[in-house]
Amino acid sequence: MERIGNKDNAKFHVKQEPKQQVVYGLRPVMEAIESGVQIDKILIQNGLSGNLVGELKAKIREAGLPFQYVPVEKLDKVTRNNHQGVVATVSPVEYQHFMDVVPLLFEQGKTPFILLLDHVTDVRNMGAIVRTAECAGVDAVVVPDHGSAQLNEDAIKTSSGALLRVPICREQNLKTVVNFAKQSGLQVVAATEKGSKNYLDVDFKQPTLLVMGSEETGISNEVMKLCDVRAKLPIRGEVQSLNVGVAAGIFMYEVLRQRS
């Protein structure tokens, strides 16, 4: 918060950082889902029950939206209004569908370069990676709808607004994403310290889906098994892995180098 003025002034101008938009209440949240509002996450009070709650859960499942059961105290921190045990946070990011993006890229005559972030959970890492992706000419970024960093104002700020410029695909099943990519003619490259191929030896001139893993566990086994290439960065020090944001940047700029 920035305050302009001094003690002698009668008025102060207070400038606040924007807050994430929320929708609260059972019917308002259901109406938001039906209208196609870009919802980031839905918080439901522990033990909440009733016909309307059942209807809400059915709509959540049908729309494939992420939700979480939380104590009422957490809901009260989000809003002091009568939330009826349900609060939805509205994402400032307009999500795309991966299966729509890939064909469109080919139709535009592009050689798709898409980045898949397999459960990157740190907001700052997420923002920094997408910022680099925008600079490196990545066509789209794919994230899972559960277990990933929230694409909120902090992430947008860290990305310098790149999250609002690069198409973001939030998908339920990453295996489906990888399989569709392969069927569409993209090679799937896993960035992993366990890789057998040096990243400089990968042909990135062809359509590519580059997979980066989470900060703690790397790429999930189910996704790793589907990858065509496992590429690694050379490590000379005792620490055997790089921060995912740094590693992603190196890989993305190698793609840009080859394609330039």
CSV table of C-alpha atoms in Angstrom, one decimal:
chain,number,residue,atom,x,y,z
A,1,MET,CA,0.0,0.0,0.0
A,2,GLU,CA,1.3,3.4,-0.9
A,3,ARG,CA,0.3,6.5,1.1
A,4,ILE,CA,0.8,9.9,-0.4
A,5,GLY,CA,0.7,13.0,1.8
A,6,ASN,CA,1.9,14.0,5.3
A,7,LYS,CA,0.6,14.6,8.7
A,8,ASP,CA,-0.2,18.2,8.1
A,9,ASN,CA,-2.5,17.3,5.1
A,10,ALA,CA,-6.2,17.0,5.7
A,11,LYS,CA,-6.5,14.2,3.2
A,12,PHE,CA,-4.5,11.2,2.3
A,13,HIS,CA,-4.5,9.4,-1.1
A,14,VAL,CA,-4.3,5.6,-0.4
A,15,LYS,CA,-3.2,3.4,-3.3
A,16,GLN,CA,-3.8,-0.3,-2.7
A,17,GLU,CA,-2.7,-3.4,-4.6
A,18,PRO,CA,-5.7,-5.0,-6.4
A,19,LYS,CA,-7.3,-8.0,-4.6
A,20,GLN,CA,-8.3,-11.2,-6.3
A,21,GLN,CA,-11.9,-11.2,-7.2
A,22,VAL,CA,-14.2,-13.7,-5.3
A,23,VAL,CA,-17.7,-15.0,-5.7
A,24,TYR,CA,-19.4,-16.2,-2.5
A,25,GLY,CA,-22.6,-18.0,-1.7
A,26,LEU,CA,-24.1,-21.2,-3.1
A,27,ARG,CA,-26.3,-19.8,-5.9
A,28,PRO,CA,-23.9,-17.1,-7.0
A,29,VAL,CA,-21.0,-19.6,-7.3
A,30,MET,CA,-23.3,-22.0,-9.3
A,31,GLU,CA,-24.3,-19.1,-11.5
A,32,ALA,CA,-20.6,-18.2,-12.1
A,33,ILE,CA,-19.9,-21.8,-13.1
A,34,GLU,CA,-22.8,-21.8,-15.5
A,35,SER,CA,-21.9,-18.5,-17.1
A,36,GLY,CA,-18.3,-19.7,-17.8
A,37,VAL,CA,-16.5,-17.4,-15.5
A,38,GLN,CA,-12.8,-18.3,-15.3
A,39,ILE,CA,-12.7,-19.8,-11.8
A,40,ASP,CA,-9.3,-20.5,-10.2
A,41,LYS,CA,-10.5,-22.5,-7.2
A,42,ILE,CA,-13.6,-23.2,-5.2
A,43,LEU,CA,-13.4,-23.4,-1.4
A,44,ILE,CA,-16.1,-25.4,0.4
A,45,GLN,CA,-16.6,-25.5,4.2
A,46,ASN,CA,-15.9,-28.8,5.8
A,47,GLY,CA,-19.0,-30.8,6.5
A,48,LEU,CA,-21.3,-28.5,4.4
A,49,SER,CA,-24.3,-30.5,3.2
A,50,GLY,CA,-27.8,-30.0,1.7
A,51,ASN,CA,-29.5,-30.2,-1.7
A,52,LEU,CA,-27.9,-27.0,-3.0
A,53,VAL,CA,-24.5,-28.2,-1.9
A,54,GLY,CA,-25.0,-31.5,-3.8
A,55,GLU,CA,-26.1,-29.5,-6.9
A,56,LEU,CA,-23.0,-27.3,-6.6
A,57,LYS,CA,-20.6,-30.3,-6.3
A,58,ALA,CA,-22.3,-31.8,-9.4
A,59,LYS,CA,-21.6,-28.6,-11.4
A,60,ILE,CA,-18.0,-28.5,-10.1
A,61,ARG,CA,-17.4,-32.1,-11.3
A,62,GLU,CA,-19.1,-31.4,-14.7
A,63,ALA,CA,-17.0,-28.3,-15.3
A,64,GLY,CA,-13.8,-30.0,-14.1
A,65,LEU,CA,-13.0,-27.2,-11.6
A,66,PRO,CA,-10.5,-27.6,-8.8
A,67,PHE,CA,-12.0,-27.4,-5.3
A,68,GLN,CA,-10.9,-27.8,-1.7
A,69,TYR,CA,-12.6,-28.5,1.6
A,70,VAL,CA,-11.5,-26.0,4.2
A,71,PRO,CA,-12.4,-24.9,7.8
A,72,VAL,CA,-14.8,-22.0,8.1
A,73,GLU,CA,-12.1,-19.8,9.5
A,74,LYS,CA,-10.3,-19.8,6.1
A,75,LEU,CA,-13.5,-18.7,4.3
A,76,ASP,CA,-13.9,-15.9,6.8
A,77,LYS,CA,-10.5,-14.7,6.0
A,78,VAL,CA,-11.3,-14.5,2.3
A,79,THR,CA,-14.6,-12.5,2.8
A,80,ARG,CA,-16.5,-11.2,5.8
A,81,ASN,CA,-19.7,-11.4,3.9
A,82,ASN,CA,-22.3,-14.2,4.2
A,83,HIS,CA,-20.5,-16.8,2.1
A,84,GLN,CA,-22.8,-19.7,3.1
A,85,GLY,CA,-19.8,-22.0,3.3
A,86,VAL,CA,-18.7,-21.5,-0.3
A,87,VAL,CA,-16.2,-19.1,-1.9
A,88,ALA,CA,-14.8,-19.1,-5.5
A,89,THR,CA,-11.7,-17.2,-6.5
A,90,VAL,CA,-11.9,-15.8,-10.0
A,91,SER,CA,-8.8,-16.2,-12.1
A,92,PRO,CA,-7.6,-13.1,-14.0
A,93,VAL,CA,-6.2,-15.5,-16.6
A,94,GLU,CA,-8.4,-16.6,-19.5
A,95,TYR,CA,-7.6,-20.3,-19.9
A,96,GLN,CA,-7.4,-22.0,-23.3
A,97,HIS,CA,-8.1,-25.7,-24.3
A,98,PHE,CA,-4.9,-27.6,-25.3
A,99,MET,CA,-6.8,-29.6,-27.9
A,100,ASP,CA,-7.9,-26.3,-29.6
A,101,VAL,CA,-4.6,-24.6,-29.4
A,102,VAL,CA,-2.5,-27.3,-31.1
A,103,PRO,CA,-4.5,-27.6,-34.3
A,104,LEU,CA,-4.7,-23.8,-34.5
A,105,LEU,CA,-1.0,-23.4,-34.3
A,106,PHE,CA,-0.5,-25.8,-37.3
A,107,GLU,CA,-3.2,-23.9,-39.2
A,108,GLN,CA,-1.3,-20.7,-38.7
A,109,GLY,CA,1.8,-22.3,-40.2
A,110,LYS,CA,3.7,-22.4,-37.0
A,111,THR,CA,6.0,-25.1,-35.6
A,112,PRO,CA,4.4,-25.5,-32.2
A,113,PHE,CA,6.6,-25.0,-29.1
A,114,ILE,CA,4.6,-25.7,-26.0
A,115,LEU,CA,5.7,-25.9,-22.4
A,116,LEU,CA,4.1,-28.3,-19.9
A,117,LEU,CA,4.6,-27.6,-16.2
A,118,ASP,CA,4.0,-30.8,-14.3
A,119,HIS,CA,2.9,-29.5,-10.8
A,120,VAL,CA,5.2,-26.5,-10.4
A,121,THR,CA,3.9,-25.2,-7.1
A,122,ASP,CA,5.8,-22.0,-6.3
A,123,VAL,CA,4.1,-18.9,-7.5
A,124,ARG,CA,7.4,-17.1,-8.1
A,125,ASN,CA,8.8,-19.9,-10.1
A,126,MET,CA,5.6,-20.1,-12.1
A,127,GLY,CA,5.6,-16.4,-12.9
A,128,ALA,CA,9.3,-16.3,-13.8
A,129,ILE,CA,8.9,-19.3,-16.1
A,130,VAL,CA,6.0,-17.9,-18.0
A,131,ARG,CA,7.9,-14.5,-18.3
A,132,THR,CA,10.8,-16.4,-19.9
A,133,ALA,CA,8.4,-18.4,-22.1
A,134,GLU,CA,6.8,-15.2,-23.5
A,135,CYS,CA,10.3,-13.8,-24.2
A,136,ALA,CA,11.4,-17.0,-25.9
A,137,GLY,CA,8.4,-17.3,-28.1
A,138,VAL,CA,6.6,-20.2,-26.5
A,139,ASP,CA,3.2,-20.7,-28.1
A,140,ALA,CA,1.4,-22.0,-25.0
A,141,VAL,CA,1.9,-23.2,-21.4
A,142,VAL,CA,0.0,-26.1,-20.0
A,143,VAL,CA,-0.6,-26.5,-16.2
A,144,PRO,CA,-2.7,-29.1,-14.3
A,145,ASP,CA,-5.9,-28.0,-12.7
A,146,HIS,CA,-4.9,-29.5,-9.3
A,147,GLY,CA,-1.6,-29.2,-7.4
A,148,SER,CA,-0.2,-26.3,-9.3
A,149,ALA,CA,0.7,-22.8,-8.3
A,150,GLN,CA,-2.3,-20.4,-8.4
A,151,LEU,CA,-2.2,-18.0,-11.3
A,152,ASN,CA,-3.2,-15.1,-9.2
A,153,GLU,CA,-2.0,-11.4,-9.0
A,154,ASP,CA,1.3,-12.4,-7.4
A,155,ALA,CA,2.0,-14.8,-10.3
A,156,ILE,CA,1.0,-12.2,-12.8
A,157,LYS,CA,3.2,-9.6,-11.1
A,158,THR,CA,6.2,-12.0,-11.1
A,159,SER,CA,5.6,-12.8,-14.8
A,160,SER,CA,5.6,-9.0,-15.6
A,161,GLY,CA,2.2,-9.6,-17.2
A,162,ALA,CA,3.3,-12.5,-19.4
A,163,LEU,CA,0.5,-14.7,-17.9
A,164,LEU,CA,-2.0,-12.4,-19.6
A,165,ARG,CA,-0.2,-12.7,-23.0
A,166,VAL,CA,0.8,-16.3,-23.3
A,167,PRO,CA,-2.1,-18.8,-23.9
A,168,ILE,CA,-2.5,-20.8,-20.7
A,169,CYS,CA,-4.1,-24.3,-20.9
A,170,ARG,CA,-5.3,-25.7,-17.6
A,171,GLU,CA,-6.0,-29.4,-18.0
A,172,GLN,CA,-7.4,-32.2,-15.8
A,173,ASN,CA,-5.2,-35.0,-17.2
A,174,LEU,CA,-1.6,-34.4,-18.2
A,175,LYS,CA,-1.4,-37.9,-19.7
A,176,THR,CA,-4.2,-37.0,-22.1
A,177,VAL,CA,-2.3,-33.8,-23.0
A,178,VAL,CA,0.9,-35.7,-23.8
A,179,ASN,CA,-0.9,-38.4,-25.8
A,180,PHE,CA,-2.7,-35.8,-27.8
A,181,ALA,CA,0.6,-33.9,-28.4
A,182,LYS,CA,2.2,-37.1,-29.7
A,183,GLN,CA,-0.8,-37.9,-31.9
A,184,SER,CA,-0.6,-34.4,-33.3
A,185,GLY,CA,3.1,-34.8,-34.4
A,186,LEU,CA,4.9,-33.1,-31.4
A,187,GLN,CA,7.9,-34.7,-29.9
A,188,VAL,CA,7.7,-34.8,-26.1
A,189,VAL,CA,10.9,-33.9,-24.4
A,190,ALA,CA,11.3,-34.4,-20.6
A,191,ALA,CA,13.8,-32.1,-18.9
A,192,THR,CA,15.3,-34.3,-16.2
A,193,GLU,CA,18.7,-34.8,-14.5
A,194,LYS,CA,18.1,-38.5,-15.1
A,195,GLY,CA,18.1,-38.0,-18.8
A,196,SER,CA,20.4,-39.9,-21.1
A,197,LYS,CA,20.7,-37.2,-23.8
A,198,ASN,CA,22.4,-33.8,-23.6
A,199,TYR,CA,19.9,-31.0,-24.2
A,200,LEU,CA,22.2,-29.6,-26.9
A,201,ASP,CA,21.8,-32.8,-28.9
A,202,VAL,CA,18.0,-32.6,-29.0
A,203,ASP,CA,16.4,-31.5,-32.3
A,204,PHE,CA,14.2,-28.7,-31.2
A,205,LYS,CA,13.4,-27.5,-34.7
A,206,GLN,CA,10.5,-30.0,-34.9
A,207,PRO,CA,7.2,-29.5,-33.1
A,208,THR,CA,7.9,-29.9,-29.4
A,209,LEU,CA,6.2,-30.2,-26.1
A,210,LEU,CA,8.8,-29.5,-23.4
A,211,VAL,CA,8.0,-31.0,-20.0
A,212,MET,CA,9.3,-29.5,-16.8
A,213,GLY,CA,8.8,-31.1,-13.4
A,214,SER,CA,7.9,-29.9,-9.9
A,215,GLU,CA,10.4,-28.4,-7.5
A,216,GLU,CA,10.3,-31.3,-5.2
A,217,THR,CA,9.6,-34.5,-7.2
A,218,GLY,CA,10.3,-33.6,-10.8
A,219,ILE,CA,8.2,-35.0,-13.6
A,220,SER,CA,5.6,-37.6,-12.5
A,221,ASN,CA,6.3,-41.2,-13.4
A,222,GLU,CA,3.1,-41.5,-15.5
A,223,VAL,CA,4.1,-38.5,-17.6
A,224,MET,CA,7.8,-39.5,-17.8
A,225,LYS,CA,6.9,-42.9,-19.3
A,226,LEU,CA,5.2,-41.2,-22.2
A,227,CYS,CA,8.0,-38.8,-23.1
A,228,ASP,CA,9.9,-39.5,-26.3
A,229,VAL,CA,13.2,-37.9,-25.2
A,230,ARG,CA,14.8,-37.4,-21.7
A,231,ALA,CA,17.2,-34.6,-21.9
A,232,LYS,CA,19.6,-33.3,-19.2
A,233,LEU,CA,21.6,-30.2,-18.5
A,234,PRO,CA,25.4,-30.8,-17.8
A,235,ILE,CA,26.1,-30.4,-14.1
A,236,ARG,CA,29.7,-29.9,-12.8
A,237,GLY,CA,29.1,-28.9,-9.2
A,238,GLU,CA,28.1,-31.0,-6.2
A,239,VAL,CA,24.5,-29.9,-6.3
A,240,GLN,CA,22.9,-32.2,-8.8
A,241,SER,CA,19.9,-30.1,-10.0
A,242,LEU,CA,19.0,-26.6,-10.9
A,243,ASN,CA,16.0,-24.5,-9.9
A,244,VAL,CA,13.1,-25.4,-12.3
A,245,GLY,CA,12.9,-21.7,-13.4
A,246,VAL,CA,16.5,-21.6,-14.3
A,247,ALA,CA,16.5,-25.0,-16.0
A,248,ALA,CA,13.3,-24.0,-18.0
A,249,GLY,CA,15.0,-20.8,-19.2
A,250,ILE,CA,18.1,-22.7,-20.5
A,251,PHE,CA,15.9,-25.2,-22.4
A,252,MET,CA,13.6,-22.6,-23.8
A,253,TYR,CA,16.5,-20.5,-25.1
A,254,GLU,CA,18.1,-23.5,-26.7
A,255,VAL,CA,14.9,-24.0,-28.6
A,256,LEU,CA,15.0,-20.4,-29.7
A,257,ARG,CA,18.7,-20.6,-30.6
A,258,GLN,CA,18.1,-23.7,-32.9
A,259,ARG,CA,15.0,-22.1,-34.5
A,260,SER,CA,16.8,-18.8,-35.1
